[in-house]
Amino acid sequence: MSSTPGKSDWQNSVFLTSVDDIKKLKDSDGSDLHVIGSSVLVQTLLEHDLVDELVLMMFPITLGSGKRLFGEGTMPAAFKMTDSLVTKNGVIFAIYERAGDVETGTVGA
């Protein structure tokens, strides 16, 4: 998916034009799909319940306002943490995999 018309200098590039194209690619055999740095595409994937895993990086800084990761239209979904790492300078890497439907309750310790 791209905001530029179907042209790329990258070899073996295929442009997807719809959410249905993403679903077909996701359901096909092959490697995992990764999104790095596209807040618009991530919002689309979350809205259509197409996210199986989240790898979140949290930095110990504040920069003011910005784009929301979980914006309007995000489908409710439960995730469970499968791995995490805190670096020496306080950056947190947290990996979550899809864990079914949302269940409300208390915060576990």
Short mmCIF file of C-alpha atoms in Angstrom, two decimals:
data_model
loop_
_atom_site.label_atom_id
_atom_site.label_comp_id
_atom_site.label_asym_id
_atom_site.label_seq_id
_atom_site.Cartn_x
_atom_site.Cartn_y
_atom_site.Cartn_z
CA MET A 1 0.00 0.00 0.00
CA SER A 2 1.36 3.36 -0.84
CA SER A 3 0.23 6.95 -1.02
CA THR A 4 2.15 7.27 -4.29
CA PRO A 5 0.81 5.87 -7.58
CA GLY A 6 1.83 2.25 -8.36
CA LYS A 7 5.53 2.85 -8.99
CA SER A 8 8.56 1.80 -6.95
CA ASP A 9 12.29 1.50 -7.41
CA TRP A 10 12.23 -1.58 -5.15
CA GLN A 11 12.54 -4.90 -6.95
CA ASN A 12 9.65 -7.35 -6.70
CA SER A 13 7.23 -4.70 -5.43
CA VAL A 14 3.51 -5.33 -5.68
CA PHE A 15 1.06 -2.55 -4.88
CA LEU A 16 -2.04 -3.41 -2.88
CA THR A 17 -5.08 -1.27 -3.49
CA SER A 18 -7.62 -2.36 -0.87
CA VAL A 19 -8.17 -3.99 2.50
CA ASP A 20 -9.32 -7.10 0.59
CA ASP A 21 -5.85 -7.25 -1.03
CA ILE A 22 -4.28 -7.13 2.44
CA LYS A 23 -6.59 -9.91 3.69
CA LYS A 24 -5.66 -12.12 0.71
CA LEU A 25 -1.95 -11.52 1.30
CA LYS A 26 -2.31 -12.16 5.04
CA ASP A 27 -4.15 -15.45 4.37
CA SER A 28 -1.58 -16.66 1.85
CA ASP A 29 1.50 -18.78 2.55
CA GLY A 30 4.74 -16.96 3.08
CA SER A 31 6.53 -14.69 5.48
CA ASP A 32 4.92 -12.53 8.12
CA LEU A 33 3.85 -9.02 7.19
CA HIS A 34 5.50 -6.15 9.05
CA VAL A 35 4.56 -2.49 9.14
CA ILE A 36 7.26 -0.06 10.17
CA GLY A 37 6.46 3.61 10.43
CA SER A 38 3.10 3.92 8.68
CA SER A 39 0.53 5.24 11.12
CA VAL A 40 -2.13 5.41 8.41
CA LEU A 41 -1.71 1.75 7.39
CA VAL A 42 -1.58 0.62 11.03
CA GLN A 43 -4.86 2.44 11.70
CA THR A 44 -6.43 0.63 8.72
CA LEU A 45 -5.17 -2.77 9.91
CA LEU A 46 -6.46 -2.15 13.46
CA GLU A 47 -9.82 -0.95 12.15
CA HIS A 48 -10.26 -4.19 10.16
CA ASP A 49 -8.96 -6.52 12.91
CA LEU A 50 -5.93 -7.58 10.86
CA VAL A 51 -3.24 -7.29 13.56
CA ASP A 52 -1.92 -10.53 15.08
CA GLU A 53 1.06 -9.09 16.94
CA LEU A 54 2.19 -5.69 18.19
CA VAL A 55 5.80 -4.76 18.83
CA LEU A 56 5.74 -1.50 20.74
CA MET A 57 8.75 0.66 21.53
CA MET A 58 8.30 3.22 24.27
CA PHE A 59 10.88 5.93 24.79
CA PRO A 60 11.31 7.89 28.06
CA ILE A 61 10.59 11.28 26.51
CA THR A 62 7.60 13.49 25.84
CA LEU A 63 7.33 15.50 22.66
CA GLY A 64 3.86 16.97 23.02
CA SER A 65 0.93 16.01 20.85
CA GLY A 66 1.17 13.57 18.00
CA LYS A 67 -0.64 10.81 16.18
CA ARG A 68 -2.59 8.29 18.23
CA LEU A 69 -1.70 4.63 17.81
CA PHE A 70 -5.16 3.40 18.80
CA GLY A 71 -7.40 5.95 17.12
CA GLU A 72 -11.08 6.13 16.33
CA GLY A 73 -12.27 3.01 14.51
CA THR A 74 -9.84 0.59 16.20
CA MET A 75 -11.59 -2.72 16.81
CA PRO A 76 -11.55 -3.87 20.46
CA ALA A 77 -9.06 -6.74 20.73
CA ALA A 78 -7.20 -8.46 23.55
CA PHE A 79 -3.43 -8.97 23.41
CA LYS A 80 -1.09 -10.78 25.79
CA MET A 81 2.55 -9.91 26.35
CA THR A 82 4.92 -12.57 25.02
CA ASP A 83 8.25 -10.82 25.53
CA SER A 84 9.71 -7.56 26.77
CA LEU A 85 13.02 -5.80 27.18
CA VAL A 86 14.07 -2.63 28.97
CA THR A 87 17.31 -1.10 27.70
CA LYS A 88 19.91 0.66 29.86
CA ASN A 89 18.58 4.06 28.80
CA GLY A 90 14.95 3.14 29.61
CA VAL A 91 13.54 2.24 26.19
CA ILE A 92 10.90 -0.47 26.60
CA PHE A 93 10.30 -3.06 23.88
CA ALA A 94 7.05 -4.94 24.46
CA ILE A 95 5.77 -7.73 22.21
CA TYR A 96 2.09 -8.64 22.35
CA GLU A 97 0.22 -11.35 20.45
CA ARG A 98 -3.50 -11.49 19.76
CA ALA A 99 -5.39 -13.13 22.62
CA GLY A 100 -9.01 -13.27 21.48
CA ASP A 101 -11.88 -11.08 22.57
CA VAL A 102 -11.68 -8.35 25.16
CA GLU A 103 -12.56 -9.45 28.69
CA THR A 104 -13.06 -6.75 31.29
CA GLY A 105 -12.12 -7.25 34.90
CA THR A 106 -9.37 -6.38 37.31
CA VAL A 107 -5.74 -5.65 36.62
CA GLY A 108 -3.65 -8.74 37.33
CA ALA A 109 -0.34 -8.45 39.17
#
